[in-house]
Amino acid sequence: MFRFIFRRLLGLVFVLFGVSIFTFAITQLVPVDPAASALGANAREEQIQAYRQELGLDRPAWEQYLIYVGRVLGGDLGQSIRTRRPVAADLWDFFPATLELSLAALLVATFVGIPLGLLAALRRNHWLDGVSRLIALVGGSMPIFYVGLLGLGFFYRQLRWLPGGGRIDATLKPPPDITGLFTIDALLAGNWPLFQNAVWHLILPALTLGYFSAAILLRITRSSMLEVLAQDYVRTARAKGLSERMVVMRHIFKNALPPVLTTVGITFGGLLSGAVLTETVFTWPGLGRYATTSVSNLDLPAVMGVTLIAAVIYPIVNTLVDIGYSFVDPRIRVE
Amino acid sequence: MLKDALRRLRKEPLALAGLFLLLLFFLVAPLAPVLSPFSPLEQNISASLTAPGSSYWLGTDKLGRDLFSRMLYGARISVFVGLAVVTLAGTFGTLVGLVAGYRRGWLDETMMRVTDIFFAFPGLILAMAIAGALGPSLRNALIAVAVVLWPVYARLVRGQVLVLREREFVQAAQAIGVGHWGVILRHLLPNVLGPLLVQASFDMGATILTVAGLSFIGFGAQPPTPEWGVMISEGRNYITTQWWLTAVPAGAILLFVAAFNLVGDGLRDLLDPRLRR
């Protein structure tokens, strides 16, 4: 067991090392001088030179990389050229918004995708199956940003049922910062109206982002269920007179679950990509929007920071899922 | 075998519909200049925001450009985008996977750890960072997406090769003195083409979606290019009033991507008899 965990963690360290090199390499691709672009067109040559020195851009690449890694290990991701704040502080502020949105979307995906997939498999070739498969096909083929725009146009502009963007109304004060998730913090503060407002703002973005993942979960659940349905032990369970409910929940669903759970884990990483587009559409102040603005402003320290963090979250989640699995399913450890 | 595949395909109406749609798009794309009633960039302010009708089949945008013509030219761009990215990433990834799986040992280990690094990044964020760093343009978006995509092929092919290389026909080829590259190209590659084709079909769709997304947020094709993501971005403020501005390009993306997904599903079922139900 310990050997398994150790090997996984060692692999993680290697990946994170590679991620740091790659993130750094991306910034070396930039064809324009970030110092010059940060200071604007009116800057004098001496000013640009001084700023280059301040940013350490005058040193050779390998030296810049070593300095960068040294700083990152100390928790310093540099200073954003655009916000003039430490990148780590920026990310700390923007991360909870993305986490809240991703968790809500994962909730939508799980509660829509898995039951629909289950139903589709049990009612195979029934019209319910057809509808479910259509939902999955459209979900996997529709641009997520168009779904978001449609939702906004219909439920906000036309019907005025749901708010048009942001995490809470602009007139409201955010709840005291405990978890950074507005819904949870509002509840903890006992502020019911604020909680409602935060949930109200979360609905459209979470549905938009969740629909895409729901489509994936639906497909996996359906095919995994169909595979288990064909097994001999299912026939045996039915033959010995178990109720259909018992057969489905105990024998079929339980055995169909592992690939579904793996997909939930993988989906979480995909949510970060989807968040870039969803956050842009819904002016949601999360990592995705931070990434987009940083890239368009060529704010290199911020781009490096956000790419690094995004690339760190995913393998860590994956490693945790793997280790968690090895407790549940001993066969994985042997492999 | 081809006859058998076609016969089975006829029993899969969805895959057949997907194939038909694909053929339509691939036919329309190169013929865009012939089929378009207007130039995709030609402005006619007096006809601005015309609803779909007899003079403009799918309506016009705020600059009075014909959406049908822009949609057709957009198909040309998307076909090119999908083919270019999947060919680039597929070729490179397949080569890496073939070599890694065949040679095994430290080379395999190193190459797979490198793919791990690429898998760590959420695709769109990495693509956006690369496209942004290189400067926003359609070409750079293609490069960025290809960089994100190749490890998928490396992993897929390597997994297949690890199994194949233990098979008798490979060992027989080695025994009669076929060189490494001969074994790789003549015996291993043809046997991984099936799964590669399935993956490529799904990735064509996914690539078109990703590049449209990059263009939508400003890191891909730039206006006034008639690219579908750009068109949705340009029409976003008219979504409730002049719905066709966004519905036309979004509908085109939906149909094209769905076609690739349906064909991918169909191909997978054809190639893997266990999944045929």
Coordinates of C-alpha atoms in Angstrom, one line a residue, chain A residues 93-104 152 163-168 180-183 197-206 209 275-293:
Chain A
D93 CA -9.1 35.6 -4.6
F94 CA -10.3 34.2 -8.0
F95 CA -10.0 30.5 -7.2
P96 CA -13.1 30.1 -4.9
A97 CA -15.4 31.4 -7.6
T98 CA -14.2 28.7 -10.0
L99 CA -14.4 26.1 -7.3
E100 CA -17.9 27.0 -6.4
L101 CA -19.0 27.0 -10.1
S102 CA -17.2 23.7 -10.8
L103 CA -18.7 22.0 -7.8
A104 CA -22.2 23.2 -8.7
L152 CA -28.7 34.5 -20.7
P163 CA -29.6 37.4 -13.1
G164 CA -27.3 38.3 -15.9
G165 CA -23.9 37.6 -14.5
G166 CA -21.6 38.0 -11.5
R167 CA -21.7 36.0 -8.3
I168 CA -24.2 38.2 -6.4
G180 CA -14.6 31.8 -0.3
L181 CA -17.7 30.0 -1.6
F182 CA -20.4 32.7 -1.4
T183 CA -23.3 30.2 -0.9
N197 CA -29.0 35.6 -4.2
A198 CA -25.8 33.6 -4.6
V199 CA -27.7 30.5 -5.6
W200 CA -29.8 32.5 -8.1
H201 CA -26.6 33.7 -9.7
L202 CA -25.1 30.2 -9.8
I203 CA -28.0 28.5 -11.6
L204 CA -27.4 29.5 -15.2
P205 CA -23.6 29.2 -15.2
A206 CA -23.8 25.8 -13.4
L209 CA -21.1 24.1 -17.5
A275 CA -14.9 27.3 -16.9
V276 CA -12.8 29.6 -19.2
L277 CA -15.7 29.9 -21.7
T278 CA -18.5 29.8 -19.1
E279 CA -16.9 32.5 -17.0
T280 CA -16.4 34.7 -20.0
V281 CA -20.0 34.5 -20.9
F282 CA -21.4 35.0 -17.4
T283 CA -18.7 37.6 -16.3
W284 CA -18.0 35.1 -13.5
P285 CA -14.9 36.4 -11.6
G286 CA -13.0 33.1 -11.5
L287 CA -9.7 31.6 -12.6
G288 CA -11.0 31.2 -16.2
R289 CA -11.7 34.9 -16.6
Y290 CA -8.5 35.8 -14.9
A291 CA -6.6 33.5 -17.3
T292 CA -8.4 35.1 -20.3
T293 CA -7.7 38.7 -19.3

